[in-house]
Each structure stands twice: as C-alpha cells, then as structure tokens.
XYZ file of C-alpha atoms in Angstrom:
705
model
C 111.957 140.044 102.126
C 115.573 141.078 102.337
C 117.969 140.820 99.440
C 121.590 139.768 99.904
C 120.844 137.920 103.162
C 121.925 134.282 103.355
C 120.731 131.599 105.757
C 121.319 127.932 106.574
C 118.613 125.366 105.679
C 119.474 123.338 108.797
C 119.802 126.344 111.128
C 117.478 129.116 109.835
C 118.347 131.342 112.795
C 121.802 131.768 111.226
C 121.673 134.739 108.854
C 124.326 137.020 107.394
C 124.952 139.355 104.503
C 126.464 137.570 101.542
C 127.383 133.892 101.051
C 129.446 131.856 103.497
C 129.399 128.789 105.740
C 127.076 128.031 108.640
C 129.084 128.319 111.893
C 127.013 125.483 113.399
C 126.954 122.764 110.750
C 129.450 124.058 108.172
C 126.964 123.832 105.283
C 126.937 126.495 102.592
C 124.476 129.295 103.290
C 121.654 129.862 100.811
C 119.915 133.117 99.793
C 117.088 134.060 102.179
C 115.067 135.081 99.143
C 114.800 132.252 96.637
C 116.145 133.326 93.251
C 114.545 132.212 89.997
C 117.966 132.223 88.374
C 120.115 130.106 90.659
C 123.724 131.030 91.431
C 125.740 128.036 90.199
C 129.187 129.286 91.261
C 129.270 127.096 94.351
C 128.309 123.902 92.489
C 130.779 124.683 89.698
C 133.636 125.276 92.166
C 132.843 122.099 94.113
C 132.584 120.122 90.856
C 135.968 121.425 89.701
C 137.600 120.384 92.985
C 135.945 116.969 92.719
C 137.164 116.140 89.205
C 140.746 117.229 89.822
C 140.855 115.365 93.148
C 139.170 112.284 91.644
C 141.707 111.956 88.814
C 144.684 112.287 91.173
C 143.068 109.985 93.767
C 142.599 107.285 91.099
C 146.313 107.514 90.233
C 147.257 107.087 93.907
C 144.711 104.283 94.338
C 146.113 102.336 91.353
C 149.652 102.783 92.694
C 148.675 101.544 96.175
C 146.455 98.683 95.026
C 149.048 97.551 92.474
C 151.609 97.052 95.214
C 149.119 94.988 97.209
C 147.749 92.816 94.361
C 150.934 92.357 92.309
C 153.812 93.077 94.717
C 156.564 91.439 92.617
C 155.564 93.249 89.415
C 155.102 96.541 91.251
C 158.429 96.308 93.032
C 160.157 95.517 89.716
C 158.769 98.682 88.120
C 159.370 100.969 91.105
C 160.803 100.259 94.532
C 158.379 100.608 97.532
C 160.143 103.639 98.980
C 159.977 105.603 95.716
C 156.336 104.578 95.254
C 155.410 105.993 98.663
C 157.180 109.273 97.892
C 155.271 109.424 94.593
C 151.942 108.905 96.397
C 152.837 111.524 99.004
C 153.566 114.169 96.334
C 150.427 113.395 94.305
C 148.254 113.431 97.453
C 149.274 116.972 98.450
C 146.998 118.826 95.946
C 144.140 116.402 96.671
C 144.309 116.788 100.429
C 145.382 120.420 100.708
C 143.541 121.935 97.739
C 140.585 119.616 97.242
C 140.016 119.153 100.976
C 140.978 122.651 102.142
C 137.352 123.805 102.450
C 136.661 120.859 104.769
C 139.619 121.701 106.991
C 138.578 125.370 107.226
C 135.054 124.374 108.237
C 136.385 121.758 110.634
C 138.678 124.316 112.310
C 135.792 126.799 112.582
C 133.665 124.113 114.227
C 136.349 123.602 116.870
C 136.727 127.345 117.504
C 132.950 127.805 117.875
C 132.443 124.430 119.616
C 129.764 123.552 117.089
C 131.149 120.151 116.138
C 129.818 118.784 112.858
C 130.563 116.496 109.914
C 133.588 118.570 108.882
C 135.116 118.106 112.330
C 135.086 114.337 111.807
C 136.206 114.441 108.173
C 139.123 116.744 109.020
C 140.244 114.585 111.940
C 139.995 111.374 109.911
C 141.739 112.587 106.764
C 144.490 114.466 108.578
C 145.135 111.521 110.908
C 145.564 109.139 107.952
C 147.659 111.606 105.899
C 150.014 112.780 108.651
C 150.504 109.202 109.844
C 151.517 108.299 106.286
C 153.810 111.323 105.871
C 155.648 110.500 109.099
C 155.942 106.864 107.989
C 157.642 107.987 104.740
C 159.791 110.809 106.101
C 160.845 109.306 109.476
C 160.218 105.547 109.396
C 162.833 104.857 112.085
C 160.564 106.161 114.856
C 158.196 103.196 114.349
C 158.739 99.753 115.955
C 160.174 96.978 113.721
C 156.962 94.893 113.716
C 155.176 97.634 111.774
C 157.419 97.248 108.707
C 156.332 95.220 105.654
C 158.806 94.582 102.812
C 161.125 97.233 104.183
C 158.538 100.021 104.435
C 155.681 101.025 106.713
C 152.159 100.675 105.190
C 150.796 104.133 104.299
C 147.289 105.413 103.566
C 147.690 108.229 101.052
C 145.141 106.449 98.841
C 142.611 106.380 101.726
C 143.046 110.100 102.519
C 142.858 111.076 98.824
C 139.924 108.850 97.898
C 138.015 110.028 100.997
C 138.471 113.660 99.916
C 137.317 112.833 96.369
C 134.266 110.895 97.604
C 133.241 113.577 100.101
C 133.545 116.181 97.346
C 131.361 113.996 95.130
C 128.834 113.717 97.948
C 128.844 117.503 98.356
C 128.219 118.001 94.629
C 125.321 115.523 94.653
C 123.930 117.081 97.828
C 124.080 120.614 96.423
C 122.269 119.510 93.270
C 119.640 117.639 95.272
C 119.144 120.535 97.696
C 118.519 122.895 94.779
C 115.551 120.702 93.807
C 113.878 121.146 97.199
C 113.065 124.755 96.229
C 111.617 123.693 92.882
C 108.044 124.471 94.008
C 108.883 128.092 94.833
C 110.895 128.513 91.655
C 108.020 127.102 89.630
C 105.588 129.528 91.268
C 107.939 132.466 90.704
C 108.330 131.466 87.077
C 104.565 131.540 86.542
C 104.310 135.324 86.778
C 103.962 136.983 83.351
C 106.571 139.526 82.345
C 104.224 142.047 80.722
C 100.652 143.367 80.868
C 98.505 145.054 78.219
C 97.291 148.371 79.583
C 94.290 150.306 78.240
C 95.006 154.041 78.322
C 92.282 156.606 79.112
C 92.138 157.525 75.400
C 91.392 153.886 74.519
C 94.832 153.068 73.125
C 96.553 149.881 74.238
C 100.173 148.892 74.712
C 102.252 146.212 76.406
C 104.153 147.356 79.491
C 106.410 145.531 81.950
C 104.671 144.147 85.007
C 106.431 146.520 87.413
C 104.866 149.488 85.585
C 101.302 148.400 86.386
C 99.594 150.635 88.950
C 96.557 150.114 91.149
C 93.406 151.080 89.244
C 94.901 150.501 85.788
C 92.626 148.851 83.240
C 94.259 145.821 81.669
C 93.190 143.634 78.777
C 93.635 139.882 79.111
C 93.392 138.138 75.754
C 92.475 134.465 75.272
C 95.205 132.113 76.452
C 97.186 134.834 78.257
C 98.178 134.860 81.909
C 96.364 137.224 84.255
C 99.041 139.887 84.986
C 98.069 140.932 88.550
C 95.223 140.485 91.037
C 92.093 142.436 90.303
C 88.434 142.567 89.318
C 86.729 141.840 86.014
C 85.027 144.969 84.665
C 84.151 143.683 81.210
C 83.853 140.329 79.437
C 83.367 136.673 80.347
C 85.739 133.718 80.299
C 86.901 130.589 82.108
C 90.174 130.863 84.014
C 92.523 128.020 84.939
C 93.454 128.641 88.597
C 95.050 125.244 89.206
C 98.474 126.765 89.876
C 97.215 128.317 93.133
C 94.239 126.128 94.048
C 95.310 122.702 92.850
C 91.885 122.281 91.222
C 91.992 121.259 87.539
C 88.531 122.629 86.648
C 88.506 126.102 85.102
C 86.497 128.751 86.966
C 83.893 130.908 85.220
C 84.599 134.646 85.455
C 82.292 137.547 84.647
C 81.870 141.184 85.706
C 82.730 141.598 89.398
C 84.669 138.322 89.647
C 88.104 138.307 91.262
C 91.142 137.370 89.188
C 94.402 135.996 90.560
C 97.666 137.014 88.928
C 99.541 134.313 86.932
C 96.414 132.190 86.419
C 95.593 131.432 82.779
C 92.692 132.928 80.842
C 90.612 130.635 78.663
C 88.955 131.434 75.355
C 87.206 134.673 76.328
C 88.536 138.224 76.429
C 88.550 140.107 79.732
C 89.171 143.657 80.867
C 90.222 143.913 84.494
C 90.979 146.608 87.041
C 94.323 146.072 88.815
C 93.848 146.096 92.591
C 96.856 144.233 94.003
C 100.306 144.525 92.463
C 103.909 143.612 93.268
C 104.392 141.992 96.659
C 100.666 142.328 97.455
C 99.534 139.815 94.824
C 98.448 136.385 95.942
C 101.324 134.767 94.044
C 103.873 136.961 95.860
C 102.210 136.228 99.195
C 102.278 132.497 98.493
C 105.982 132.603 97.610
C 106.710 134.602 100.774
C 104.657 132.292 103.009
C 106.231 129.131 101.593
C 109.734 130.618 101.968
C 109.006 131.457 105.608
C 107.599 127.990 106.285
C 110.577 126.253 104.704
C 112.958 128.102 107.009
C 110.955 127.324 110.151
C 111.814 124.500 112.533
C 109.547 121.641 113.533
C 109.395 120.716 117.246
C 110.872 117.298 116.423
C 114.035 119.100 115.296
C 114.751 120.110 118.913
C 115.347 116.477 119.859
C 117.605 116.036 116.842
C 119.606 119.135 117.831
C 120.143 117.805 121.361
C 121.364 114.452 120.033
C 123.589 116.092 117.409
C 125.189 118.254 120.114
C 126.538 115.160 121.876
C 127.086 113.099 118.749
C 130.445 114.377 117.453
C 132.239 114.351 120.843
C 130.895 110.814 121.384
C 132.225 109.718 117.983
C 135.667 111.129 118.800
C 135.636 109.150 122.043
C 134.603 105.993 120.143
C 137.376 106.621 117.583
C 139.966 106.980 120.369
C 138.633 103.826 121.997
C 138.897 102.028 118.663
C 142.487 103.206 118.225
C 143.664 102.059 121.662
C 141.653 98.843 121.487
C 143.277 97.797 118.225
C 146.706 99.053 119.291
C 146.807 97.063 122.525
C 144.669 94.035 121.643
C 144.706 93.795 117.851
C 146.853 91.642 115.588
C 150.080 92.887 114.011
C 150.686 95.399 112.597
C 148.610 96.740 115.511
C 149.447 100.417 114.926
C 148.335 100.263 111.301
C 145.081 98.539 112.243
C 144.494 101.089 115.019
C 144.972 104.087 112.720
C 142.903 102.768 109.818
C 139.932 101.658 111.949
C 139.878 104.884 113.972
C 139.862 106.835 110.700
C 136.988 104.672 109.396
C 134.953 105.471 112.531
C 135.542 109.208 112.132
C 134.630 109.193 108.435
C 131.476 107.052 108.519
C 129.958 108.832 111.525
C 128.881 111.918 109.589
C 125.939 113.624 111.377
C 124.892 115.419 108.188
C 122.132 112.919 107.344
C 120.726 113.415 110.844
C 120.706 117.194 110.455
C 119.161 117.123 106.983
C 116.388 114.647 107.864
C 113.836 117.197 109.089
C 114.492 120.450 107.131
C 114.628 118.731 103.729
C 111.225 117.075 104.266
C 109.749 120.346 105.543
C 111.029 122.237 102.490
C 109.599 119.738 100.018
C 106.346 119.236 101.956
C 105.485 122.933 102.227
C 106.344 123.396 98.554
C 104.075 120.501 97.620
C 101.283 122.073 99.669
C 101.675 125.405 97.892
C 101.216 123.729 94.522
C 97.900 122.342 95.802
C 96.637 125.625 97.250
C 97.560 124.687 100.843
C 99.737 127.346 102.454
C 101.497 126.192 105.628
C 102.612 128.999 107.933
C 105.415 127.084 109.662
C 106.831 123.638 110.290
C 105.233 123.373 113.737
C 101.776 123.570 112.158
C 102.707 120.831 109.694
C 103.749 118.579 112.573
C 100.667 119.265 114.733
C 98.209 118.821 111.854
C 98.977 115.104 111.811
C 97.721 114.781 115.410
C 94.447 116.710 115.012
C 91.442 114.650 116.117
C 88.761 117.360 116.216
C 87.842 119.915 113.568
C 85.698 122.884 114.545
C 84.008 124.469 111.525
C 82.202 127.761 111.241
C 79.119 127.161 109.098
C 78.774 130.339 107.060
C 81.388 130.657 104.330
C 83.088 127.417 105.342
C 80.495 124.686 104.998
C 78.325 126.969 102.922
C 79.018 129.244 99.972
C 78.871 132.318 102.182
C 76.321 133.885 99.807
C 72.939 133.706 101.568
C 69.814 134.078 99.449
C 66.325 135.293 100.322
C 64.068 132.219 100.403
C 60.789 133.017 102.173
C 58.666 135.799 103.702
C 55.791 135.229 106.147
C 53.798 138.183 107.547
C 51.089 138.638 110.151
C 47.653 139.870 109.231
C 47.572 143.539 108.376
C 51.117 143.638 107.023
C 52.180 143.664 103.384
C 54.913 141.198 102.333
C 56.793 143.668 100.115
C 56.520 146.442 102.668
C 57.958 144.240 105.413
C 60.820 143.223 103.141
C 61.451 146.866 102.243
C 61.560 147.944 105.912
C 63.982 145.105 106.755
C 66.156 145.932 103.738
C 66.374 149.623 104.660
C 67.528 148.666 108.146
C 69.968 146.021 106.867
C 71.399 148.433 104.315
C 73.536 149.872 107.107
C 74.673 146.468 108.376
C 77.790 144.484 107.469
C 76.311 141.134 108.520
C 76.578 138.368 105.865
C 72.793 137.967 105.849
C 72.221 141.677 105.239
C 73.274 141.482 101.597
C 70.749 138.693 100.941
C 67.893 140.841 102.336
C 68.970 143.935 100.396
C 69.436 142.038 97.128
C 66.077 140.330 97.581
C 64.362 143.700 97.938
C 66.196 145.160 94.959
C 65.197 142.215 92.763
C 61.567 143.012 93.567
C 62.148 146.630 92.544
C 61.506 148.034 96.013
C 62.761 151.560 96.714
C 65.164 151.694 99.654
C 65.714 154.692 101.885
C 67.964 155.231 104.908
C 67.508 154.210 108.517
C 67.965 156.561 111.449
C 69.331 155.768 114.894
C 70.798 152.535 113.537
C 72.211 150.262 116.221
C 73.693 146.755 115.973
C 73.046 144.358 118.850
C 75.907 141.821 118.772
C 74.713 138.277 118.161
C 71.051 139.285 118.123
C 70.239 141.708 115.312
C 69.719 145.404 114.593
C 67.328 148.191 115.637
C 66.618 151.624 114.199
C 64.058 154.116 112.955
C 62.730 153.688 109.405
C 60.414 156.395 108.040
C 59.288 157.280 111.563
C 58.704 153.675 112.667
C 60.740 151.910 115.323
C 61.987 148.773 113.592
C 63.863 145.769 114.998
C 65.129 142.888 112.896
C 66.943 139.832 114.261
C 66.729 136.454 115.949
C 64.526 135.202 118.752
C 67.025 136.463 121.356
C 66.404 139.994 120.075
C 62.659 139.518 120.567
C 63.237 138.240 124.103
C 65.459 141.219 124.931
C 62.672 143.525 123.729
C 60.047 141.587 125.733
C 58.057 140.668 122.603
C 56.272 137.350 122.057
C 56.674 135.694 118.654
C 53.163 134.254 118.690
C 52.164 132.072 115.746
C 55.215 133.295 113.838
C 57.321 131.198 116.217
C 55.741 127.949 114.998
C 56.238 128.940 111.353
C 59.853 129.862 112.144
C 60.486 126.360 113.489
C 59.106 124.825 110.280
C 61.452 126.946 108.183
C 64.400 126.101 110.409
C 63.741 122.376 109.940
C 64.173 123.118 106.258
C 67.612 124.610 106.979
C 66.632 128.282 106.722
C 67.953 131.028 108.961
C 64.916 132.903 110.235
C 64.817 136.563 111.330
C 61.925 138.340 112.999
C 60.748 141.792 111.939
C 59.243 144.012 114.641
C 57.558 147.315 113.720
C 56.571 149.712 116.514
C 56.734 146.945 119.104
C 54.583 144.469 117.177
C 55.843 141.297 115.419
C 55.202 141.979 111.731
C 56.697 138.926 110.028
C 59.610 136.580 109.514
C 62.088 136.416 106.675
C 63.896 133.194 105.817
C 67.373 133.163 104.309
C 69.327 130.095 103.208
C 73.029 129.777 102.488
C 73.560 126.902 100.008
C 76.134 124.280 100.931
C 79.300 124.144 98.857
C 79.152 121.242 96.421
C 82.350 119.805 97.835
C 81.242 119.939 101.493
C 79.564 116.482 101.796
C 82.559 114.749 100.190
C 84.974 116.656 102.441
C 83.070 115.747 105.648
C 83.008 112.064 104.666
C 86.755 112.150 103.968
C 87.440 113.807 107.334
C 85.479 111.082 109.091
C 87.497 108.473 107.184
C 90.645 110.084 108.617
C 89.240 109.662 112.137
C 88.503 113.353 112.698
C 85.464 114.427 114.726
C 83.666 117.393 113.120
C 82.054 120.089 115.278
C 79.946 122.802 113.609
C 79.611 126.267 115.137
C 76.850 128.610 114.054
C 74.914 131.578 115.275
C 71.786 129.976 113.826
C 68.937 128.532 115.845
C 69.383 124.956 117.123
C 66.752 123.599 114.729
C 68.335 125.207 111.651
C 71.770 123.987 112.713
C 70.445 120.457 113.260
C 68.907 120.435 109.769
C 72.275 121.276 108.187
C 74.162 118.852 110.446
C 71.815 115.996 109.540
C 72.436 116.495 105.829
C 76.211 116.378 106.353
C 76.405 113.761 109.145
C 78.259 116.205 111.384
C 79.205 114.741 114.767
C 78.395 117.678 117.023
C 76.761 121.087 116.687
C 77.012 124.227 118.771
C 74.144 126.524 117.804
C 73.238 130.098 118.740
C 76.925 130.798 119.327
C 77.951 134.432 119.733
C 81.192 135.502 117.989
C 83.047 135.912 121.279
C 82.060 132.385 122.359
C 83.841 130.580 119.501
C 87.274 130.763 121.108
C 85.777 129.572 124.418
C 84.306 126.481 122.750
C 87.665 125.671 121.155
C 89.298 126.069 124.589
C 86.725 123.712 126.180
C 87.503 121.017 123.594
C 91.227 121.473 124.241
C 90.624 121.105 127.988
C 89.052 117.724 127.213
C 92.400 116.620 125.798
C 91.513 117.024 122.138
C 93.898 118.325 119.460
C 91.720 120.936 117.787
C 91.825 122.524 114.354
C 89.491 125.450 113.674
C 88.357 126.412 110.171
C 86.770 129.794 109.476
C 86.812 132.788 107.175
C 85.509 135.825 109.019
C 86.952 138.538 111.247
C 84.985 137.109 114.181
C 86.721 133.750 113.627
C 90.187 135.196 114.239
C 90.277 134.652 118.061
C 89.145 131.023 117.654
C 91.669 130.435 114.866
C 94.417 131.742 117.119
C 93.200 129.666 120.091
C 93.109 126.363 118.178
C 96.150 124.107 117.915
C 95.861 124.662 114.161
C 93.870 127.525 112.656
C 92.689 126.974 109.091
C 91.616 130.045 107.124
C 89.682 129.925 103.902
C 91.573 131.937 101.290
C 88.282 133.489 100.245
C 87.953 135.034 103.709
C 89.330 138.118 105.421
C 92.985 139.075 105.800
C 92.552 139.069 109.598
C 91.404 135.439 109.567
C 94.252 134.430 107.260
C 96.811 136.205 109.452
C 95.514 134.375 112.550
C 95.669 130.943 110.924
C 98.436 128.381 110.579
C 97.036 126.954 107.348
C 95.419 128.915 104.523
C 93.352 127.185 101.847
C 93.645 129.346 98.740
C 90.464 127.955 97.188
C 88.448 127.999 100.403
C 87.395 124.406 99.820
C 87.023 122.006 102.759
C 88.671 119.261 100.729
C 91.827 121.304 101.227
C 91.696 120.365 104.939
C 91.705 116.704 103.945
C 94.716 117.334 101.716
C 96.468 119.320 104.449
C 96.009 116.420 106.869
C 97.332 113.910 104.328
C 100.254 116.225 103.553
C 101.078 116.463 107.247
C 100.943 112.679 107.669
C 103.092 112.108 104.574
C 105.667 114.720 105.613
C 105.974 113.455 109.175
C 106.277 109.861 107.955
C 109.022 111.030 105.604
C 110.846 112.750 108.472
C 110.608 109.625 110.637
C 111.948 107.511 107.779
C 114.881 109.893 107.390
C 115.617 109.970 111.115
C 115.318 106.185 111.404
C 117.717 105.719 108.524
C 120.157 108.276 109.924
C 120.153 106.734 113.430
C 120.408 103.140 112.206
C 123.062 104.069 109.659
C 125.230 105.790 112.243
C 124.752 103.113 114.911
C 125.492 100.184 112.603
C 128.147 102.038 110.581
C 130.192 103.084 113.619
C 130.060 99.575 115.072
C 131.268 97.988 111.824
C 133.950 100.645 111.337
C 135.226 100.028 114.860
C 135.687 96.341 113.975
C 132.607 94.674 115.488
C 132.495 92.076 112.671
C 136.193 91.244 112.737
C 136.190 88.622 115.549
C 133.461 86.530 113.838
C 133.913 87.165 110.133
C 137.320 88.818 109.786
C 135.639 91.827 108.117
C 136.998 95.371 108.449
C 135.540 98.514 106.922
C 137.950 100.420 104.700
C 137.949 104.206 105.273
C 137.246 104.559 101.532
C 134.095 102.443 101.825
C 133.179 104.497 104.894
C 133.535 107.679 102.815
C 131.213 106.274 100.131
C 128.622 105.329 102.746
C 128.906 108.712 104.469
C 128.526 110.683 101.232
C 125.502 108.753 100.034
C 123.769 108.827 103.419
C 123.096 112.558 103.024
C 122.073 112.186 99.391
C 119.702 109.325 100.245
C 117.973 111.445 102.914
C 117.416 114.247 100.400
C 116.253 111.782 97.736
C 113.712 110.356 100.176
C 112.457 113.873 100.969
C 112.058 114.592 97.255
C 109.635 111.660 97.008
C 107.057 113.924 98.644
C 106.789 115.839 95.367
C 105.034 112.867 93.772
C 102.886 112.058 96.819
C 99.183 111.788 95.956
C 96.991 113.788 98.330
C-alpha cells in the first residue's frame, strides 16, 4: 500500500500524491491508506469557515427579515438603501471567503466538464449575489415595476445563508464519512504495540512489534494480545479470536496450533514461534483487503454515473426554463420571482446524495463483514452474492473438518492387518493427499515402523503406485483397480457397506493381488448441518462435489439434506461442473479450500475460500471466510442483501428527493397552493440530503447477520 497517495471515495480511479479535490465530483480526496490517527485539518478548516459565515449570515438574515416583518420600525432605524449597502458589505466575507472553496471547485468542474454539486451551488449563489449587487449599485437599469418602497428587493441573506448551510452540510458530511472507515480503524487499533521475546540464553524482554523477526520465540502471558501470526510451541490456553472470525467462543490452543496476531490470550501462558510478521499477518491482510474492497465500484454504480453525467446540464436547463417562465408569465415583480426560483432550483438539485448512495454503503458493508470474519474482495462480489441461487461445495475441508481419521481395515485371507496398513502408510508417506496423513498417523499410533517407497508415482484422481520393500504396491480407489485390470472380489461388497456408513474406502494391491481395504472418515464440522439448513431457508440450492465414491457421497448428503451430489469428481472437472450449472442459467457460488479448487473458484460467479485453506484458493476467491465456517456463507449472503437494500434505499431517496425538490423549487405548487421554495430552505434540504444518505449507510453497522 502506498503512502501519501490520496483518492476519492466516489471515484476511486482518481488518485494523486497529497491532498486535494476530486476533479470529477469536487469532494475532498482521502488517504489511500487509512490512518489510525485521522488528519483533522480539513474538518477544522471547514468548521472555522462555517462558524464565521454562520454568524455573519445571521446578522444579514435578521436585517433582511426585519425589513419584511416590521417595515415601519426598520425604516425608522435605518433607511432601506443604507440597509442594503450594509448587507452587501457584510455578505462579502461570507460569499467570497466562506464560499471561495465552492467557487474554485465549481470553476474546475466547468474547465474539466465534470459538472457536479459545486457547479450548481456556484451558479446559484453567484446569480443571487451579483443580481443583488447590481440592484444596489445600479438600480436605474431595472424597470420601475421591480421597485418596492424605493428600492429593488435583494437576496444577500439568501446567498449568505446558503453558503453557511452548505458549509454546515460539508462539516456534517466529513464527520459522517470519517465513521464509514471505523471498522478498518478498529482493526488497525487492535494490533499490540510490543511483544515479549525470549532470547537464546533464556532471558526475556519487551520489544516493539516492528523488531519481531520470523522464527523468534515469543511469550504470550494470560490476558495479553497475540503479537504476530505463528505457531504454539509450548503451553495451552483458550484464545478469543472474535475480532477476526466474529465467533464469540474462545478457541482452545495447544502445541502446533496456529495463532492469529491481535487475538486475545485467555488464562494460560503460551510460547509461540513467529511465522508471519508486518504486512504478512492476517490482520494486515484483512485491513488491506477491506481497504481495496471499499475503493472498488459496484456494477450498479455505472448506471448512477451515466445519470449523473446528464444530471447537472439538465438542471441548468430546468433553472433557465424556470427563470424565463417566471419572468414572462409570473406575477410582479416578475424578475425577482424569476431569479429567486431559478436559484432555488440550482441549489436544491445537488447530485451529491446520488453519488454517495453506493460508495458509502459499500464502505460500511465491507467493514461490517470484516468484523464478522467475512472478507469481501470487491464491490462487484458484494452485489452478485445477493443473486446467488446455487452453492457448489467441496466436501473435504468445507463440509468436513478436513482432518480424516483411520476408521477401519479389512484384509483378504493370508494378509496381516498391521502389515497391510504399514505398506499403505509407507506408500502414502510420499503423498500430499489429504487422506495420506490419516493413513500415516494411523500406522504411527499402532507403533508400526515406516520405511521409504521407491518408484513412487501419483495417478491423478485415482491413487498412488510404487515399490515397497521389493513389492509392487498400489493404493487408491476403484478406478485405480480398473486401470490395473484387477477385480475387487469380495472386498468390493465390504467397500460398499463402509461407504454407506460415510467412509472413504481405498483398495490396497500388493504384487497384483487385492490385499485389503482401508476406510477413512472425515468428521463433519459441527456447524455444517445448521449452515445447510440456513442456506436452504435463503432459497439456495446446495450441490456437493467430492472425489469419493457415489455411495459414500450419498451417505454424507443424506445426513445433511444436500440437494444434489456430484461424486467421483476429478480435480480438473470441478470448474467444468460449475460452468455447466452456469450454462443452465444459475448464479453459482463455489466454496472450497484446496489448491485444486482454485480453477472452480475463479470460474464461479462468486468464489468463496475458507480462510483455513491455501493461499492459492484464497487468491482465486471473491469472498474469504476467516474462520472457514459454512455459517459465514449465510452471513455473507445476508450482508450482501442488507447492503444492496441499503444502496437501493439511498438511490430511491436521492432520485425522489431530486425529482420532487426540483419541481417544488421551480414553482410547481404555486398555482394551486401559492407555495414557493425559498433558496435558503433549498440549501437546508440539499445539505441534509447527503448527510441522510450517509446516516442510512451507517445503519449497516448495527445490522444483525
């Protein structure tokens, strides 16, 4: 992540060194890298301008309203001409100091042809102010019917109050926008500042976190935060990982367990080996991923951009139409009515709420997900997730714990059970297959001595072959037997019985003869049944992929009420199956955790990687579940629905507000009710429209998922 680079929340493609204004929308640029200590200079400067402008605007407002409400008393105290000169002088610092930043941004928008809210504000305020200045300085150029009590009505109070109200809106908006990054700031603030290192001589001392190196031994005392990511090498304890997983239950940790930096140790004492530090820690990766997602653009934003591109020119046309309509067809003083209503149209038609509707919800939604252990790669994924109707799940490591265990051994006559297990374990010792570890550990628990295989060869999707102590040994599924031209015999019937029990069965062949079968079972995660039921409640069809035999797959599917199974699937076929479902018109999400899942994760509309899986799988996915719990998919779906609903609410409000507001400002209610919209009221409505959109987006922080 780059330091000193600033970007626009509404237009993330706009980036530059140092602070400034967005050339497209005029908004203040924000640091690309979220800072824990926020720079408050901008808010302080805007607040200062607001208070000075507000005080002076109130003085002008009282002067103007006094002449309208108590004309005789006002004229006795000060004659109308002198009062107008007084208002002109007081309005100069409000308009030209308080509103200068708006005029600069408005002028830039004209030069770059990126018309925005500041274009309209500048046109409206300057039209009202210059009209009033001319009326005071050269009143003779106006027709006689415009005069009232010897002077022409002026609108210094409107121009000044509009500036003050827009400044107030900017202050409120800046404060509200700073809250949208609260999730990232909270995560960044969780990292401890120091770690307690154990030196080779056994001495201990506290060092700053940036001094920790890979391989260092660190002590974590009861109640302390885990300093970095690493492995437990001594001690036992329970660790609160809720800050990255969203799960309130503490997780038991013992030797060999993985620790996540910034999580909180319980009552036990641990010694860990640092393995990931700095930007490689999970916390740093989460912060980076959330920052990237918050700056991404949802597809729905494209429509908004197209509309916004035509919006400002259309408003200017409507304002001109309003001016000429009132001037030629309105009551006297027609010119005054024309100016004031045209200004009201320009002021109320701020497109800022429209532009903020999507990015603010995306920022808050992705931050909310991060706090629950759901990492969203970009806004497009968040939008598509709402539409998913089919979830393809890899069985091992996703539905199951991913830690297969040796369950049964059946051998033919003339073969010893332990010897068959030993031969299989020697062959599997060279394999990286998830089931290999279960076979090897099973043999080691029985105290069997393991040697090394020769001529080891892996047969993708079928098994392995090699030479063990002079014997040709093959170990794998029934497809391996078929490829070798070997009949399973009575072992085939026994294999079916074990598969009905949910076991994965592998055949052992020694010197061309079937010697036995070994059954391995991978226990289901405790949360899996609840997650599948919740997915069904959301209307999602669940499809399970597995390399297991059809019978074994059916046994697991029956327990979980899975809608469809695809058994005996080779790794390279997973992406094809996802593609077939997509060709049927389904919106497909794929959940997996292995390297062989990466192509399918990339093929799916939304790839969901279990955080407990491989880096390749996580990189290929659009959503990462830190805990690796299927209930995270349910939460991700609910988060997507909530965020998209929030965006639609914002867009609906912005469209309705602008449509109704412009019509009223143009005078649509005047013929029936005699109601006109003051430019000052228009400024209030415009300012709070943006704040209300942000406030609605912030509601996502309290959304229950």
